[in-house]
PDB file of C-alpha atoms and ligand atoms in Angstrom:
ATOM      1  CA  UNK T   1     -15.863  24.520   6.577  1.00  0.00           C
ATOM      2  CA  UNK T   2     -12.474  23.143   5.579  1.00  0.00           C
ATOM      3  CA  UNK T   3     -11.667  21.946   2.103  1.00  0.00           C
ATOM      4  CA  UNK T   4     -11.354  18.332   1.774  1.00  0.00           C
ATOM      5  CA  UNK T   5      -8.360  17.221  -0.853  1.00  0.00           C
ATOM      6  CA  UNK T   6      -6.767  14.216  -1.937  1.00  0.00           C
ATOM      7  CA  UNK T   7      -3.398  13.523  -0.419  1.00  0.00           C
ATOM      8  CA  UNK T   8      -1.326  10.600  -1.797  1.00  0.00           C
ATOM      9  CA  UNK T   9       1.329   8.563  -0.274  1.00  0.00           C
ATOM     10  CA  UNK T  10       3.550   6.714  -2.330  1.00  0.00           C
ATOM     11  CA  UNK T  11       7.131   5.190  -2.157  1.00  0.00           C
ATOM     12  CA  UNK T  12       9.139   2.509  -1.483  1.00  0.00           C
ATOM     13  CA  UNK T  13       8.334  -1.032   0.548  1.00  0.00           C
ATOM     14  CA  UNK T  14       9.018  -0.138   4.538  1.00  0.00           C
ATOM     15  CA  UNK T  15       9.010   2.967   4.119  1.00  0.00           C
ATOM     16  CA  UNK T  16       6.490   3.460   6.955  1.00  0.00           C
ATOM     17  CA  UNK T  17       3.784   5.013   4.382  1.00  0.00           C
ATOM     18  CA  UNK T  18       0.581   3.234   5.932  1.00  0.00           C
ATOM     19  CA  UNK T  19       1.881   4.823   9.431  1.00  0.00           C
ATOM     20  CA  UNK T  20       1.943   7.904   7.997  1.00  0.00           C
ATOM     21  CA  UNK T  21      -1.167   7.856   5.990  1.00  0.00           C
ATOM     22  CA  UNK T  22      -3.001   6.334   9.080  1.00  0.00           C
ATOM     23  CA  UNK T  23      -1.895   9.203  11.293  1.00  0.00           C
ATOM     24  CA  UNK T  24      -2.507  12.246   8.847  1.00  0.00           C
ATOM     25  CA  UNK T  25      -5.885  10.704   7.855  1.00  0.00           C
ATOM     26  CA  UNK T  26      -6.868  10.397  11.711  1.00  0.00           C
ATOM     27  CA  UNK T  27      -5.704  14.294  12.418  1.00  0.00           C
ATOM     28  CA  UNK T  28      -8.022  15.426   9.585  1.00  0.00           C
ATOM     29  CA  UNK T  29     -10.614  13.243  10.162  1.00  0.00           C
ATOM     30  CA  UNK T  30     -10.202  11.607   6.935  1.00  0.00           C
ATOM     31  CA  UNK T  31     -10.755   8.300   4.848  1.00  0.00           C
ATOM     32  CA  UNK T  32      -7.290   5.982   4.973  1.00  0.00           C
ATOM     33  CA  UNK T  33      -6.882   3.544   2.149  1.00  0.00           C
ATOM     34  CA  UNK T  34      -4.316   0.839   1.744  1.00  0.00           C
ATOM     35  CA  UNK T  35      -4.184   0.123  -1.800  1.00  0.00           C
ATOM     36  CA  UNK T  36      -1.245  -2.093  -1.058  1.00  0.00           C
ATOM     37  CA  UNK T  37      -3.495  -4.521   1.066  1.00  0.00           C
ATOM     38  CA  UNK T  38      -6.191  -4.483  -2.467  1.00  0.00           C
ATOM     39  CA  UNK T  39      -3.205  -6.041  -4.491  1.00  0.00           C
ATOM     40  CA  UNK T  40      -2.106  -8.812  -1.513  1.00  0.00           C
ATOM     41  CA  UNK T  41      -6.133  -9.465  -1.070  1.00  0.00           C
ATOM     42  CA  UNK T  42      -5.795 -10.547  -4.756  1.00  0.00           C
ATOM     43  CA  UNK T  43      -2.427 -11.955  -3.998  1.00  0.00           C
ATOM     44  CA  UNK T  44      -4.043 -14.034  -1.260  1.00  0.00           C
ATOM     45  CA  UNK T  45      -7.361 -15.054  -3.717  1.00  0.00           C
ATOM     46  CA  UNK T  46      -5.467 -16.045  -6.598  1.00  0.00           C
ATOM     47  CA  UNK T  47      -2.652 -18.654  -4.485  1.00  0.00           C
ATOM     48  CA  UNK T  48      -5.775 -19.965  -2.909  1.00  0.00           C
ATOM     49  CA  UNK T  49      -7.826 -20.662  -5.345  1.00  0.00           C
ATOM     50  CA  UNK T  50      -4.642 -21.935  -7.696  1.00  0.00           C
ATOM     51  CA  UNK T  51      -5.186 -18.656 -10.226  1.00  0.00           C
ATOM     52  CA  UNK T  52      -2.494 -18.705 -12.975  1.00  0.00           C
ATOM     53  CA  UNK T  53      -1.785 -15.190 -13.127  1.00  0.00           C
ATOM     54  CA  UNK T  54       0.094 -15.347 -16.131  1.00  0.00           C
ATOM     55  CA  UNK T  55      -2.969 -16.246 -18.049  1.00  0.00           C
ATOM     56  CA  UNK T  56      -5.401 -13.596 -18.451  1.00  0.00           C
ATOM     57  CA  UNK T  57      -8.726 -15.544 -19.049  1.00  0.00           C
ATOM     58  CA  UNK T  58      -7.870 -17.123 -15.541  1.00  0.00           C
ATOM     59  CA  UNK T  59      -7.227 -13.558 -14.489  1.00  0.00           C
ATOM     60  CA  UNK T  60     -10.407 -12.255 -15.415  1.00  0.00           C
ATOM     61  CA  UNK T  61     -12.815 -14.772 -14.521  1.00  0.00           C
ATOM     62  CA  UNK T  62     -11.256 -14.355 -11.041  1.00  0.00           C
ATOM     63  CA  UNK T  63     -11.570 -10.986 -10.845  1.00  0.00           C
ATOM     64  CA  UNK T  64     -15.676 -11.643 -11.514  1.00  0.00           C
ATOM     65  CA  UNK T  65     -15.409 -13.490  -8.355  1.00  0.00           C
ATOM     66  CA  UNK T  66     -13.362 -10.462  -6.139  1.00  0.00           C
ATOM     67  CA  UNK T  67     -15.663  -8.531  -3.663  1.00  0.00           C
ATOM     68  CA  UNK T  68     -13.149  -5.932  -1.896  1.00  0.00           C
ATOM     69  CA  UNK T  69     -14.171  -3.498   0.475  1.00  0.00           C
ATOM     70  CA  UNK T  70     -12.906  -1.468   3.633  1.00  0.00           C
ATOM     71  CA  UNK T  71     -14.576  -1.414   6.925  1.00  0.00           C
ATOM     72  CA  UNK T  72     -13.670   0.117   9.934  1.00  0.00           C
ATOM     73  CA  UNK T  73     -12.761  -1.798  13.071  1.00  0.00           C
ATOM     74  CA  UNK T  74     -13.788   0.707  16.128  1.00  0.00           C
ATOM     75  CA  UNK T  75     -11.826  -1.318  18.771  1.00  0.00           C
ATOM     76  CA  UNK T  76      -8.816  -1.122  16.965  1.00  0.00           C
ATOM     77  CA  UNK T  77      -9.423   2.170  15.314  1.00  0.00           C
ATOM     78  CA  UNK T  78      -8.365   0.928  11.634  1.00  0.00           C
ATOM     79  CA  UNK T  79     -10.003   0.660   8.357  1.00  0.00           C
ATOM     80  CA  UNK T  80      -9.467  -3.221   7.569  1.00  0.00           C
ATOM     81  CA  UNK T  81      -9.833  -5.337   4.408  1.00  0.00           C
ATOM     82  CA  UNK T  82     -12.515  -7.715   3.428  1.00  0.00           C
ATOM     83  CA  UNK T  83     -11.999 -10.158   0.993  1.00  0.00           C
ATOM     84  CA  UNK T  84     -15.506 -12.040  -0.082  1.00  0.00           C
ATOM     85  CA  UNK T  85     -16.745 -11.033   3.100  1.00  0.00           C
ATOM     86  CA  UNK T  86     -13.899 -12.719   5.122  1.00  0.00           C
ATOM     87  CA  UNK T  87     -11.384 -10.157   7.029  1.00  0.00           C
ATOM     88  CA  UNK T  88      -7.848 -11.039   5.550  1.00  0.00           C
ATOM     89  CA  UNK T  89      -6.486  -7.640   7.341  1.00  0.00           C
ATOM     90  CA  UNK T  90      -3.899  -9.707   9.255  1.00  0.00           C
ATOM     91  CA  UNK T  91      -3.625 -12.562   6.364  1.00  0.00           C
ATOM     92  CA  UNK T  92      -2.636 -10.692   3.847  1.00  0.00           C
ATOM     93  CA  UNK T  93       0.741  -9.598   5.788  1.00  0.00           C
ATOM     94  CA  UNK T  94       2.424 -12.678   5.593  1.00  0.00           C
ATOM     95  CA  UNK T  95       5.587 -13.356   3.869  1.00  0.00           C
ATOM     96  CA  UNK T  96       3.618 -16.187   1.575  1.00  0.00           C
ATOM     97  CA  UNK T  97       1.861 -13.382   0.201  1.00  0.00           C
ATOM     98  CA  UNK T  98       4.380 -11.096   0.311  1.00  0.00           C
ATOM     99  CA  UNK T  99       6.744 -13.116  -1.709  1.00  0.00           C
ATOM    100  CA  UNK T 100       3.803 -12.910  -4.526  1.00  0.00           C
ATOM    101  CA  UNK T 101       2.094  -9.762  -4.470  1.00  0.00           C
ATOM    102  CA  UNK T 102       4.854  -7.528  -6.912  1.00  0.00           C
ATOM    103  CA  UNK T 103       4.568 -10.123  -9.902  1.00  0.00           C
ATOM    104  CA  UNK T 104       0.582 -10.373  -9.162  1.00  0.00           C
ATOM    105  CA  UNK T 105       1.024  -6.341  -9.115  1.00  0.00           C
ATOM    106  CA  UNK T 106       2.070  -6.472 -12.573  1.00  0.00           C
ATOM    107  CA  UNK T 107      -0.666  -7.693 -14.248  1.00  0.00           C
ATOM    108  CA  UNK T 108      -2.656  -4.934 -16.303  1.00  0.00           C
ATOM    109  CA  UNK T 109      -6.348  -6.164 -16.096  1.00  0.00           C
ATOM    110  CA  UNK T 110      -5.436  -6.580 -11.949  1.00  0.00           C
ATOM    111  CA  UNK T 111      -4.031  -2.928 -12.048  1.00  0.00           C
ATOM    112  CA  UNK T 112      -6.965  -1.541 -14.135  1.00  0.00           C
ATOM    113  CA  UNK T 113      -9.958  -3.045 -11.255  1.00  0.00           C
ATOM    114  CA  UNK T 114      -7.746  -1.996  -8.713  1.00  0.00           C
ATOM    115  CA  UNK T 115      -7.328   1.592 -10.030  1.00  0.00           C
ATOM    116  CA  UNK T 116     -10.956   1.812 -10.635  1.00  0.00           C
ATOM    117  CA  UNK T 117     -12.069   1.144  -7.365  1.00  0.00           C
ATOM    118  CA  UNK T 118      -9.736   3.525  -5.714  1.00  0.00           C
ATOM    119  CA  UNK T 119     -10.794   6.072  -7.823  1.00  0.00           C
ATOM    120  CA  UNK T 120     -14.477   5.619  -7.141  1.00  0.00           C
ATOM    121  CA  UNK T 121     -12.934   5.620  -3.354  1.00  0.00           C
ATOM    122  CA  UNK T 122     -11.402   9.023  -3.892  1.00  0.00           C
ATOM    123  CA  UNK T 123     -14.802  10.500  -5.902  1.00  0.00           C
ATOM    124  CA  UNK T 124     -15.552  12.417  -2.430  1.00  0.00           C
ATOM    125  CA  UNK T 125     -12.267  13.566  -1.964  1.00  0.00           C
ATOM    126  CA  UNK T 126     -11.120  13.720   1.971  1.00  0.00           C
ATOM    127  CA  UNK T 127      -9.352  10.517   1.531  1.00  0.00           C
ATOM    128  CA  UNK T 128      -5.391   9.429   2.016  1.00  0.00           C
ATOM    129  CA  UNK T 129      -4.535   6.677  -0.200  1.00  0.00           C
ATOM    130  CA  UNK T 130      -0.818   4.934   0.176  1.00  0.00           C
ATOM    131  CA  UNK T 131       0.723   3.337  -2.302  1.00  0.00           C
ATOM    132  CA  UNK T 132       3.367   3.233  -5.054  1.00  0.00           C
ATOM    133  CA  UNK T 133       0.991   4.679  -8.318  1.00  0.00           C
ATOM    134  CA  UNK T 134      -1.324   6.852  -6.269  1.00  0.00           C
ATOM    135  CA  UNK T 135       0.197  10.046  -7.424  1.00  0.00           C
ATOM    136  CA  UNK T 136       1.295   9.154 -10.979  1.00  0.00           C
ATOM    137  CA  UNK T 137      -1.714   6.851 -12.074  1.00  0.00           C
ATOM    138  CA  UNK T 138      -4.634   7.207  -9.607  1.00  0.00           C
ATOM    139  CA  UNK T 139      -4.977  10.550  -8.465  1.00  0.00           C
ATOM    140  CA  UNK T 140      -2.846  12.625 -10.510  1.00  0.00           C
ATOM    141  CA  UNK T 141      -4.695  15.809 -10.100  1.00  0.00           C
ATOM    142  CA  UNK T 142      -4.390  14.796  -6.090  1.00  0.00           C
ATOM    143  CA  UNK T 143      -3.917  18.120  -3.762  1.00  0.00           C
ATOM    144  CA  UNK T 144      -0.759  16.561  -1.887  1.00  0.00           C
ATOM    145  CA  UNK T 145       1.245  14.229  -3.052  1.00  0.00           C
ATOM    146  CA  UNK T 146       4.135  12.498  -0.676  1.00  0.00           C
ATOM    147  CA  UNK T 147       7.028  10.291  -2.075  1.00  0.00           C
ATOM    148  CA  UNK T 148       8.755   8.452   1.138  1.00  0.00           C
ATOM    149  CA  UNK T 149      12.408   7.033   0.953  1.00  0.00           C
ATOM    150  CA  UNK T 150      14.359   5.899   3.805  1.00  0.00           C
ATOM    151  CA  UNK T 151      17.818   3.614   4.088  1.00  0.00           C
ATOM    152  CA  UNK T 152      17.542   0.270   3.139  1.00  0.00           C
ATOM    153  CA  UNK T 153      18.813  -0.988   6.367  1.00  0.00           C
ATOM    154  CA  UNK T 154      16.529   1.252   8.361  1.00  0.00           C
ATOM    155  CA  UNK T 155      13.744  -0.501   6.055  1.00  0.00           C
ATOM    156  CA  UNK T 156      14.596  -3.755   6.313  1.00  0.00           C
ATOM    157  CA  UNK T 157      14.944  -3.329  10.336  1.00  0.00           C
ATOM    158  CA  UNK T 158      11.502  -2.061  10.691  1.00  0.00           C
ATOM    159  CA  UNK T 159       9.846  -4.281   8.558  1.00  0.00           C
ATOM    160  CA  UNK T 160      11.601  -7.457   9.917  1.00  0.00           C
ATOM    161  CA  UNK T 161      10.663  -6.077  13.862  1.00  0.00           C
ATOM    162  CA  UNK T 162       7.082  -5.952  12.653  1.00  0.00           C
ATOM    163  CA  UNK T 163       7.186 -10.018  10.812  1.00  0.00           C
ATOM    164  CA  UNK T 164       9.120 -11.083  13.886  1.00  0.00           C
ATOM    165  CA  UNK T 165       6.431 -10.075  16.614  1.00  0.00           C
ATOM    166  CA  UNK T 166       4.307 -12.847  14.598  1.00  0.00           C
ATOM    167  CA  UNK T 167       6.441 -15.586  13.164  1.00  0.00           C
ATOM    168  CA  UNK T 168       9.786 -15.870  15.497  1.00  0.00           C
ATOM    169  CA  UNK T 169      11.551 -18.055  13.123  1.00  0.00           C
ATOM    170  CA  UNK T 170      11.738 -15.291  10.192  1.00  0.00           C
ATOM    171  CA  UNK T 171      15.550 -13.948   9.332  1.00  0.00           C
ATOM    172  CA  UNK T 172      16.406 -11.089   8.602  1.00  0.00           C
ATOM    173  CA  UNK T 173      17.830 -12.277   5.342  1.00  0.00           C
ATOM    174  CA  UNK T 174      14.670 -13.090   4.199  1.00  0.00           C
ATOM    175  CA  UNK T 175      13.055  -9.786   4.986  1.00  0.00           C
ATOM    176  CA  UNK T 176      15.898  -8.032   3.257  1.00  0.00           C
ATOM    177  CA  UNK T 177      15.635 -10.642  -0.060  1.00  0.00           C
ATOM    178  CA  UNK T 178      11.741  -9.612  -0.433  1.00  0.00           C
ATOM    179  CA  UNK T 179      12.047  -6.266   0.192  1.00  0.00           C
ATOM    180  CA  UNK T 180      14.809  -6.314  -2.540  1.00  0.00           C
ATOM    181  CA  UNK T 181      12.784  -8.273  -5.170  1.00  0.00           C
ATOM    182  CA  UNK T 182       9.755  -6.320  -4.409  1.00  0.00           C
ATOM    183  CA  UNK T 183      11.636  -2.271  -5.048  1.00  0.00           C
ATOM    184  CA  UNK T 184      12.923  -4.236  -8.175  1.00  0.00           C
ATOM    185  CA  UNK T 185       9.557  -5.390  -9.548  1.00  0.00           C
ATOM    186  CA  UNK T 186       7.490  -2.498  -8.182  1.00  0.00           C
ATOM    187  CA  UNK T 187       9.976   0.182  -9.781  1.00  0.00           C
ATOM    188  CA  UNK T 188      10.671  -1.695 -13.223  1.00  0.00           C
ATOM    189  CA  UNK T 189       7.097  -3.493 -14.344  1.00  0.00           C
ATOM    190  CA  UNK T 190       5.558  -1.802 -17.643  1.00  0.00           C
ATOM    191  CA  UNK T 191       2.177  -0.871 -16.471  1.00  0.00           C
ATOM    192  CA  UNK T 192       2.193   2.171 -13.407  1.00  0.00           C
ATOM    193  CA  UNK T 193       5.924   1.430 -12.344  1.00  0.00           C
ATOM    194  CA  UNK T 194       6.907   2.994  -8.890  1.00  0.00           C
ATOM    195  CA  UNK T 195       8.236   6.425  -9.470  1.00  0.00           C
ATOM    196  CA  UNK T 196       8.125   9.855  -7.949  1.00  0.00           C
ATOM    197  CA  UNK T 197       5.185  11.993  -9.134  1.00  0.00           C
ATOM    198  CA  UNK T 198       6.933  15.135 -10.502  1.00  0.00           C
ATOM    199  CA  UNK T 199       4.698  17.221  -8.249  1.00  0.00           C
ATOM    200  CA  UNK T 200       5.060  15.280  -5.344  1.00  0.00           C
ATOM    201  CA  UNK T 201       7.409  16.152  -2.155  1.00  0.00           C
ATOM    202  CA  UNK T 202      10.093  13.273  -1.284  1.00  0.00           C
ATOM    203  CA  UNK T 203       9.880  12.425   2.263  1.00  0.00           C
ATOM    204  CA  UNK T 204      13.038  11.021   3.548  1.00  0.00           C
ATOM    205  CA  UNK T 205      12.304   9.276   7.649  1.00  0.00           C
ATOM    206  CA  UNK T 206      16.111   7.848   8.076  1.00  0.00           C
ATOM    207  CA  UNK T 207      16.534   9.981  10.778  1.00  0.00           C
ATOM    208  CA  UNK T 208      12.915  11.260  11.632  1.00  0.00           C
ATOM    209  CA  UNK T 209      10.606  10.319  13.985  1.00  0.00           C
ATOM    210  CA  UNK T 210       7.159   9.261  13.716  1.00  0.00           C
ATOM    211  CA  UNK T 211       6.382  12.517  15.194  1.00  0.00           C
ATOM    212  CA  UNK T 212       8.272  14.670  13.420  1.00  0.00           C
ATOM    213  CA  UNK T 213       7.573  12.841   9.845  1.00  0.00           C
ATOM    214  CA  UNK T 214       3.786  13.609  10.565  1.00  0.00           C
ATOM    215  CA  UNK T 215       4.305  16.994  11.154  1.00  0.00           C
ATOM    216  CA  UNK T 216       5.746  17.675   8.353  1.00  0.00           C
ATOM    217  CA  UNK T 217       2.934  16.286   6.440  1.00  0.00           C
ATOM    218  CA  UNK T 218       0.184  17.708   8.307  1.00  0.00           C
ATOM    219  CA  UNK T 219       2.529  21.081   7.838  1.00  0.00           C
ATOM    220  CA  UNK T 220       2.054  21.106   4.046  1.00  0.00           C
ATOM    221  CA  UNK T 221      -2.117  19.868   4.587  1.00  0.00           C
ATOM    222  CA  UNK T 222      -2.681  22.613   6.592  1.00  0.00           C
ATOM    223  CA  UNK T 223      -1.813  24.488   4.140  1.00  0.00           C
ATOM    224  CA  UNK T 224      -4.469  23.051   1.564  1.00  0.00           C
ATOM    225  CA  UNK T 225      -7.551  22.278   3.764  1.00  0.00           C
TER     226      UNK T 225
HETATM  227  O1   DC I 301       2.252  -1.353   0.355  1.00  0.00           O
HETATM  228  P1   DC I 301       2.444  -2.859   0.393  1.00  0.00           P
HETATM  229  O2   DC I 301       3.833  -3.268   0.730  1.00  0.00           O
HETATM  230  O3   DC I 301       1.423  -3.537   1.246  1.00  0.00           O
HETATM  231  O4   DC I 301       2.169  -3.334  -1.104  1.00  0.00           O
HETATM  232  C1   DC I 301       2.278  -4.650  -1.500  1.00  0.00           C
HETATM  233  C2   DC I 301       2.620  -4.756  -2.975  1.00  0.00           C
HETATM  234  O5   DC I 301       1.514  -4.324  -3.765  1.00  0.00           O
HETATM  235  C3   DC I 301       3.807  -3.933  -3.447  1.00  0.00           C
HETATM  236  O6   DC I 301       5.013  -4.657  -3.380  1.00  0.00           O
HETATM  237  C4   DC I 301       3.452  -3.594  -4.857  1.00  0.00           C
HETATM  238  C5   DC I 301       1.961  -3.635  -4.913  1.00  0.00           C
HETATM  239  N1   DC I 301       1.329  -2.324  -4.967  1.00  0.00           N
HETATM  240  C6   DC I 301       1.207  -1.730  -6.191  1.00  0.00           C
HETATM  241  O7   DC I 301       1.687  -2.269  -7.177  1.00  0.00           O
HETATM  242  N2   DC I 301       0.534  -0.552  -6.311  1.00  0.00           N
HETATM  243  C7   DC I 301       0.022   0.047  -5.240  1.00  0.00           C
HETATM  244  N3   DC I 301      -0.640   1.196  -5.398  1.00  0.00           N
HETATM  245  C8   DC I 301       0.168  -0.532  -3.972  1.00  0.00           C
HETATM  246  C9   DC I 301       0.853  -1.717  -3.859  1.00  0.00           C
END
């Protein structure tokens, strides 16, 4: 029987991690997790229910209320999120919540019930987790650990193909402005900023394709399972 590890994808926004982690997790028969889709579930709680993030009673006594779990959708062969038993999957990708999601991110007591439930996620090992402080704050001992980069343009052209299929009247301005904002926040809050794990392998997909990112990564799994 084959080991089963921990392999962690972080890096920055667009960077195609969640393709990546989707793919390698499907060719080893692995758990995927989207930590990124825990903090917009929040994201999504807190602006409907008028949460001031900023003040941590408010923060807390929401949290109480937060059931998140993952459940797998077998016609479309993805792990989706459920937010108080409602699936916010698709939700949770739009640009209302996007424009939120790296100051909500911030927040300590947020980070700290995030964190524990991907840890308890992880307990069984087998899993790939994506995100931006999987390596450095969640599974630091973690078997693999990729960093992903890519040119901003390329970013902001993927990520603005993927918001136009569903809202035509998005600009690419926009796309580019939150992507911006979001690198900035992500890579300069105080608590778990976005940063390479020292350990970790940078991943650069400018010029790569899908194919050829995965098997690079399966490559260096292969090599641990
Ligand atoms: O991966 P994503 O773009 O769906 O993530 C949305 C936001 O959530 C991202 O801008 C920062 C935050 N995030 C985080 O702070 N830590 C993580 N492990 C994952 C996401």
């Amino acid at each position: 029987m084959s080991k089963k590890i921990i392999i962690t994808i972080d890096g920055w926004s667009s960077t195609g991690k969640s393709t990546l982690a989707k793919q390698l997790a499907k060719e080893l028969g692995y758990v995927y997790i989207d930590s990124g889709a825990m903090y917009r579930a929040i994201t999504l709680y807190f602006l409907r229910n008028h949460i001031d993030w900023t003040d941590v009673n408010e923060v807390n006594a929401a949290l109480k209320d937060i059931v998140i779990e993952f459940q797998f959708n077998e016609k479309s062969q993805q792990s989706e999120i459920i937010l108080n038993g409602e699936n916010v999957e698709y939700v949770i990708r739009d640009l209302v919540v996007a424009e939120k999601v790296s100051d909500v991110a911030t927040i300590k007591e947020i980070r700290s019930f995030a964190v524990a439930q991907q840890q308890k996620m992880g307990e069984k090992k087998g899993i790939v987790m994506d995100g931006r402080d999987i390596g450095t704050t969640v599974f630091p001992d973690a078997e693999l650990k990729i960093f992903m980069t890519a040119d901003s343009a390329v970013r902001v052209e993927r990520r603005f193909k993927e918001l136009y299929e569903k809202n035509p009247n998005i600009t690419i301005e926009e796309v580019k402005n939150n992507l911006e904002m979001r690198d900035y926040i992500d890579s300069h809050r105080e608590v778990s900023p976005l940063r390479k794990a020292e350990d970790a392998i940078e991943l650069d997909n400018t010029h790569l394709t899908m194919e050829e990112q995965l098997g690079i990564a399966l490559k260096f799994a292969k090599k641990l399972v």
